[in-house]
Amino acid sequence: MTDRLGIVTEASLERGVEVRLDGPVSVEDMVVGRYVTIEGQQRRFFGMITDVSLGVTDQRLTVTPPDVTDPFIREVLTGTSTYGSIHVTPMLTIGGDAESILEGPQPVKTIPGHFSVVNLASEEDIERVFGSEDPQRFHIGNPLDMETKLCLNLEEFVKRSNGIFGKSGTGKTFLTRILLIGMLQKSQAVNLIFDMHNEYGWEGSSEGTTGKVKGLKQWGQSKVAIFTLDKENSATRKVPTDFTVQIGYDEITPEDISVLRSTLNLTELAVEAAYQLRRRFGKGWLRETLALGEGDTSQEDIDGILKEANIHESSFQSLRRGLGIIQRLGFVVPQAPEDAVKHILNQLDRGVSVVLEFGRYREISAYLLVANMLSRRIYAQYQERSEKARANDTALPQPLVITIEEAHKFLSTEVAGKTIFGTIAREMRKYNVSLLVIDQRPSGIDEEVMSQMGTKITCLLDNEKDIDSVLAGVSGKNELKAVLARLAPKQQALIFGHAVPMPVAFQPREYGSAQSYKEFGQAGSQTDTARAEKDIEELWE
Amino acid sequence: MRFINNQSSGKIAEVIEAETTRFTAQCYDLYGLPPLGSLVHTGDVYAIVFNASTSSLEPGRKPLARGKDETTEEDIYKSSPQLAKLLRSEFEAVTVGFKDVESLRQYLPPQPARIHAFVYLCQPDEVKEFGGSFDFLDILVNAALPIPAEELIAASLRQMSRVQDDPRAFLVAAGKELASLLSSQYDRLKSILGRLS
Ligand SMILES: Nc1ncnc2c1ncn2[C@@H]1O[C@H](COP(=O)(O)OP(=O)(O)O)[C@@H](O)[C@H]1O
Ligand SMILES: [Mg+2]
């Protein structure tokens, strides 16, 4: 395939650029999502192929098609009377003079002239726009159909909350793992990962041939701690855990219950009852509520309390049932032996990222409860420290990135206002805490929260509502939609937003082979490399 | 018959009528006609043969049929040698360019050919040089001729292709040029291409 594709025949800022392909260029080589450059008179444009079509100069050709079995006729007509065209959405321009080259890529405010030549973007072009691997930039994959490394500035990335989306099985977990490794290696941020399916800490599963892939701890022994909610389960999986998290009754607040409202199938009034009971009993409200009706309390006494607190009997029963579900979670104990939050903070303060495994507690209620509760309290600490630091002009706490899955459960319009995650997403890292949310149903996430996310990476989505919600507010939305809808079902993604100069469809790095471990290792520090090599040896012994 | 023998290098005809866009020439030899579509030149003017005729020298007088008692057609001419003097072959050519000092221009010349100017059939290297550009196709496509332009274009391209190193590539390139000239006249394009493949 030649690098020259064709010439600009039509263009408008609003609708993009129409490019007529040269005769020798086959339409079938043109895939949406690929990058092209347009050589304008004064500047170069970078754009993405967002549509491919066929055209004829004379409609009669379609009515009485030529004899295409004749290779001569076919060759003559290809690229002349019958031609391919591509639709290009310009994303950036680079001016021609020295000054503009220094300024770097700029947003598109004009269009290329008639018959400007269109080329496939070269490796250097991509590198000029996205930068090459360096202490901040991490190689996350390569642009579709290109060998070039696509690099992401992770310092920039962690400045905002970000999202990773895609249907189930499209590669979200793999992508997240790659980004987390990148953050461990290249950013100042520490991570707190709520690992619902036990796939980030020690070892994850893969549908690929290897069956198993390494988790984070195998990358940065000293920089990652694995906490678990289910000690036995972790032990069965031979995971070297650092701490077992247990949650005492006292640590659970009515706010935590309100987030679980729809998951626990509680009525509004039942949630209201939780608040009233806390007013009545104080910190020990949960223990007291659970005790009501279990032990010696007479029905009369109960009725009295309910009446006094203005709680209807049915709301109380609804609440009791919900609290019963929480009580039965193995990690919820009347009195926690140690304060999990303190332990997590200890690690984070030492620059060690924490992965919290859920073990067998894969039910969403457990996940919502724990992630929300722990994050709320950790966030409060960061808030306090940040405010102190600002007041005393001392250093802010080390940036923290909290990773959550099933994000729509925390960030739906109904609960976003109540969960700590809604607050973090909206505050744009006021207190140096940001989110990495992973979700397969982004349309379930509150619109405002979505709009606050800095960078979005999305694998294939096929639900129209999900696509709309991910692309809301992006320029060239309709064109990107076409690209998004045509991503491969696995290991292809579209990234756009704050941390990248322009949207780009890419193939995330291969993760899981011995070779890939070696390469990821090389990007890290020398010691990491040595360890990775040792690990690989062990793996293949 | 002198000229026929070295027709490849010598003059073949003489201009007897000329205008800017075309000329008529009379051949020195009866039936010494250049083929339809061939490239000829007279002076600086290049033209493509689009029509030819053989008729009686005296206007209005038609020849009589003479072959009743002859076995072959050639015998007719043998037994009436004067015939060659009574008949003449003429052809018409459409102007497609001219030589301007050193370079070939494929557009109309400032002056038409002159009467009595000698007409030569172009040599392979001249044809090759002329075929280096397809601008002349534009003239042919738009020429008002008594024969269909598609026939003429196909004939001339077939002729030219024979002297090219890669005849097929030449025809494909010419075809593409035509496809753009006839971008909204697919029917015409189709009939030319059909005569080329
Ligand atoms: N970057 C990658 N490298 C290697 N395999 C991948 C990659 N991305 C996806 N895969 C394959 O696709 C499967 C599904 O990916 P996964 O991340 O588990 O999807 P999701 O989390 O979106 O459900 C993996 O088990 C793996 O086999
Ligand atoms: Mg997953």
CSV table of N, CA and C in Angstrom, one decimal, chain B residues 122-190:
chain,number,residue,atom,x,y,z
B,122,CYS,N,3.6,9.2,-39.4
B,122,CYS,CA,4.6,9.3,-38.3
B,122,CYS,C,5.3,8.0,-38.0
B,123,GLN,N,6.6,8.1,-37.7
B,123,GLN,CA,7.4,6.9,-37.4
B,123,GLN,C,7.1,6.5,-36.0
B,124,PRO,N,7.5,5.2,-35.7
B,124,PRO,CA,7.2,4.7,-34.3
B,124,PRO,C,7.7,5.6,-33.2
B,125,ASP,N,9.0,6.1,-33.4
B,125,ASP,CA,9.5,7.0,-32.3
B,125,ASP,C,8.7,8.2,-32.1
B,126,GLU,N,8.2,8.8,-33.3
B,126,GLU,CA,7.3,10.0,-33.2
B,126,GLU,C,6.0,9.7,-32.5
B,127,VAL,N,5.5,8.5,-32.9
B,127,VAL,CA,4.2,8.1,-32.3
B,127,VAL,C,4.4,8.0,-30.8
B,128,LYS,N,5.5,7.4,-30.4
B,128,LYS,CA,5.7,7.1,-29.0
B,128,LYS,C,5.8,8.5,-28.3
B,129,GLU,N,6.6,9.4,-28.9
B,129,GLU,CA,6.7,10.7,-28.3
B,129,GLU,C,5.4,11.4,-28.1
B,130,PHE,N,4.6,11.3,-29.2
B,130,PHE,CA,3.3,11.9,-29.2
B,130,PHE,C,2.4,11.3,-28.1
B,131,GLY,N,2.5,10.0,-28.0
B,131,GLY,CA,1.6,9.3,-27.0
B,131,GLY,C,2.0,9.5,-25.6
B,132,GLY,N,3.1,10.3,-25.4
B,132,GLY,CA,3.5,10.6,-24.0
B,132,GLY,C,2.5,11.5,-23.3
B,133,SER,N,1.6,12.1,-24.0
B,133,SER,CA,0.6,12.9,-23.4
B,133,SER,C,-0.8,12.5,-23.9
B,134,PHE,N,-1.8,12.6,-23.1
B,134,PHE,CA,-3.1,12.3,-23.6
B,134,PHE,C,-4.0,13.5,-23.8
B,135,ASP,N,-3.4,14.7,-23.9
B,135,ASP,CA,-4.2,15.9,-24.0
B,135,ASP,C,-5.0,15.8,-25.4
B,136,PHE,N,-4.4,15.2,-26.4
B,136,PHE,CA,-5.1,15.1,-27.7
B,136,PHE,C,-6.5,14.4,-27.6
B,137,LEU,N,-6.7,13.6,-26.6
B,137,LEU,CA,-7.9,12.9,-26.4
B,137,LEU,C,-9.1,13.9,-26.2
B,138,ASP,N,-8.8,15.0,-25.6
B,138,ASP,CA,-9.8,16.0,-25.3
B,138,ASP,C,-10.3,16.5,-26.7
B,139,ILE,N,-9.4,16.7,-27.6
B,139,ILE,CA,-9.8,17.3,-29.0
B,139,ILE,C,-10.6,16.2,-29.7
B,140,LEU,N,-10.2,15.0,-29.6
B,140,LEU,CA,-11.0,13.9,-30.3
B,140,LEU,C,-12.4,13.7,-29.7
B,141,VAL,N,-12.4,13.8,-28.4
B,141,VAL,CA,-13.7,13.6,-27.7
B,141,VAL,C,-14.7,14.7,-28.1
B,142,ASN,N,-14.2,15.9,-28.3
B,142,ASN,CA,-15.1,17.0,-28.6
B,142,ASN,C,-15.2,17.3,-30.1
B,143,ALA,N,-14.5,16.6,-31.0
B,143,ALA,CA,-14.5,16.9,-32.4
B,143,ALA,C,-15.8,16.6,-33.0
B,144,ALA,N,-16.3,17.4,-33.9
B,144,ALA,CA,-17.5,17.1,-34.7
B,144,ALA,C,-17.1,16.4,-36.0
B,145,LEU,N,-17.3,15.1,-36.0
B,145,LEU,CA,-16.8,14.3,-37.2
B,145,LEU,C,-17.9,13.5,-37.8
B,146,PRO,N,-17.7,13.2,-39.1
B,146,PRO,CA,-18.8,12.4,-39.7
B,146,PRO,C,-18.8,10.9,-39.2
B,147,ILE,N,-17.7,10.5,-38.5
B,147,ILE,CA,-17.8,9.2,-38.0
B,147,ILE,C,-17.8,9.3,-36.5
B,148,PRO,N,-18.3,8.2,-35.8
B,148,PRO,CA,-18.4,8.3,-34.3
B,148,PRO,C,-17.0,8.5,-33.7
B,149,ALA,N,-16.9,9.5,-32.8
B,149,ALA,CA,-15.6,9.8,-32.2
B,149,ALA,C,-15.1,8.6,-31.5
B,150,GLU,N,-16.0,7.8,-30.9
B,150,GLU,CA,-15.5,6.6,-30.1
B,150,GLU,C,-14.7,5.6,-31.0
B,151,GLU,N,-15.2,5.5,-32.2
B,151,GLU,CA,-14.5,4.6,-33.2
B,151,GLU,C,-13.1,5.1,-33.4
B,152,LEU,N,-13.0,6.4,-33.7
B,152,LEU,CA,-11.8,7.0,-34.0
B,152,LEU,C,-10.8,6.9,-32.8
B,153,ILE,N,-11.3,7.3,-31.7
B,153,ILE,CA,-10.4,7.3,-30.5
B,153,ILE,C,-9.9,5.9,-30.2
B,154,ALA,N,-10.8,4.9,-30.3
B,154,ALA,CA,-10.3,3.5,-30.1
B,154,ALA,C,-9.3,3.1,-31.1
B,155,ALA,N,-9.5,3.5,-32.4
B,155,ALA,CA,-8.6,3.1,-33.5
B,155,ALA,C,-7.3,3.7,-33.3
B,156,SER,N,-7.2,5.0,-32.9
B,156,SER,CA,-6.0,5.7,-32.8
B,156,SER,C,-5.2,5.2,-31.6
B,157,LEU,N,-5.9,4.9,-30.5
B,157,LEU,CA,-5.2,4.3,-29.3
B,157,LEU,C,-4.6,2.9,-29.6
B,158,ARG,N,-5.4,2.1,-30.3
B,158,ARG,CA,-4.9,0.8,-30.7
B,158,ARG,C,-3.6,0.9,-31.5
B,159,GLN,N,-3.6,1.9,-32.4
B,159,GLN,CA,-2.5,2.1,-33.3
B,159,GLN,C,-1.3,2.5,-32.4
B,160,MET,N,-1.5,3.5,-31.6
B,160,MET,CA,-0.4,4.0,-30.8
B,160,MET,C,0.2,3.0,-29.8
B,161,SER,N,-0.8,2.2,-29.3
B,161,SER,CA,-0.3,1.2,-28.3
B,161,SER,C,0.7,0.2,-28.8
B,162,ARG,N,0.6,0.0,-30.2
B,162,ARG,CA,1.5,-1.0,-30.8
B,162,ARG,C,3.0,-0.7,-30.7
B,163,VAL,N,3.3,0.6,-30.6
B,163,VAL,CA,4.7,1.0,-30.6
B,163,VAL,C,5.2,1.2,-29.1
B,164,GLN,N,4.3,1.1,-28.2
B,164,GLN,CA,4.7,1.3,-26.8
B,164,GLN,C,5.5,0.1,-26.2
B,165,ASP,N,6.3,0.3,-25.2
B,165,ASP,CA,7.0,-0.8,-24.6
B,165,ASP,C,6.0,-1.7,-23.8
B,166,ASP,N,5.0,-1.1,-23.2
B,166,ASP,CA,4.0,-1.8,-22.5
B,166,ASP,C,2.6,-1.4,-23.0
B,167,PRO,N,2.2,-2.0,-24.1
B,167,PRO,CA,0.9,-1.6,-24.7
B,167,PRO,C,-0.3,-1.6,-23.7
B,168,ARG,N,-0.3,-2.6,-22.9
B,168,ARG,CA,-1.5,-2.6,-22.0
B,168,ARG,C,-1.5,-1.5,-21.0
B,169,ALA,N,-0.3,-1.2,-20.4
B,169,ALA,CA,-0.2,-0.1,-19.5
B,169,ALA,C,-0.6,1.2,-20.2
B,170,PHE,N,-0.2,1.3,-21.5
B,170,PHE,CA,-0.6,2.5,-22.2
B,170,PHE,C,-2.1,2.7,-22.4
B,171,LEU,N,-2.7,1.6,-22.7
B,171,LEU,CA,-4.2,1.6,-22.9
B,171,LEU,C,-4.9,1.9,-21.6
B,172,VAL,N,-4.4,1.3,-20.5
B,172,VAL,CA,-5.0,1.6,-19.2
B,172,VAL,C,-4.9,3.0,-18.9
B,173,ALA,N,-3.7,3.6,-19.1
B,173,ALA,CA,-3.6,5.0,-18.7
B,173,ALA,C,-4.5,5.9,-19.6
B,174,ALA,N,-4.5,5.5,-20.9
B,174,ALA,CA,-5.4,6.3,-21.8
B,174,ALA,C,-6.8,6.1,-21.4
B,175,GLY,N,-7.2,4.9,-21.0
B,175,GLY,CA,-8.6,4.7,-20.5
B,175,GLY,C,-8.9,5.5,-19.3
B,176,LYS,N,-8.0,5.6,-18.4
B,176,LYS,CA,-8.2,6.4,-17.2
B,176,LYS,C,-8.4,7.9,-17.6
B,177,GLU,N,-7.6,8.4,-18.5
B,177,GLU,CA,-7.8,9.8,-19.0
B,177,GLU,C,-9.2,9.9,-19.6
B,178,LEU,N,-9.6,9.0,-20.4
B,178,LEU,CA,-10.9,9.1,-21.0
B,178,LEU,C,-12.0,9.0,-19.9
B,179,ALA,N,-11.8,8.2,-18.9
B,179,ALA,CA,-12.8,8.1,-17.9
B,179,ALA,C,-13.0,9.4,-17.2
B,180,SER,N,-11.9,10.2,-17.1
B,180,SER,CA,-12.1,11.5,-16.4
B,180,SER,C,-12.7,12.5,-17.4
B,181,LEU,N,-12.3,12.4,-18.7
B,181,LEU,CA,-12.9,13.3,-19.7
B,181,LEU,C,-14.4,13.0,-19.9
B,182,LEU,N,-14.7,11.7,-19.8
B,182,LEU,CA,-16.1,11.3,-20.1
B,182,LEU,C,-16.8,10.9,-18.7
B,183,SER,N,-16.5,11.7,-17.7
B,183,SER,CA,-16.9,11.3,-16.4
B,183,SER,C,-18.5,11.2,-16.3
B,184,SER,N,-19.1,12.0,-17.1
B,184,SER,CA,-20.6,12.0,-17.0
B,184,SER,C,-21.2,11.4,-18.2
B,185,GLN,N,-20.3,10.7,-19.1
B,185,GLN,CA,-20.9,10.1,-20.3
B,185,GLN,C,-20.4,8.7,-20.4
B,186,TYR,N,-20.9,7.9,-19.4
B,186,TYR,CA,-20.5,6.5,-19.3
B,186,TYR,C,-20.7,5.7,-20.6
B,187,ASP,N,-21.8,6.0,-21.3
B,187,ASP,CA,-22.1,5.3,-22.5
B,187,ASP,C,-21.0,5.4,-23.5
B,188,ARG,N,-20.5,6.6,-23.7
B,188,ARG,CA,-19.4,6.8,-24.7
B,188,ARG,C,-18.2,6.1,-24.2
B,189,LEU,N,-17.9,6.2,-22.9
B,189,LEU,CA,-16.7,5.6,-22.3
B,189,LEU,C,-16.7,4.1,-22.6
B,190,LYS,N,-17.9,3.6,-22.3
B,190,LYS,CA,-18.1,2.1,-22.4
B,190,LYS,C,-17.8,1.7,-23.8
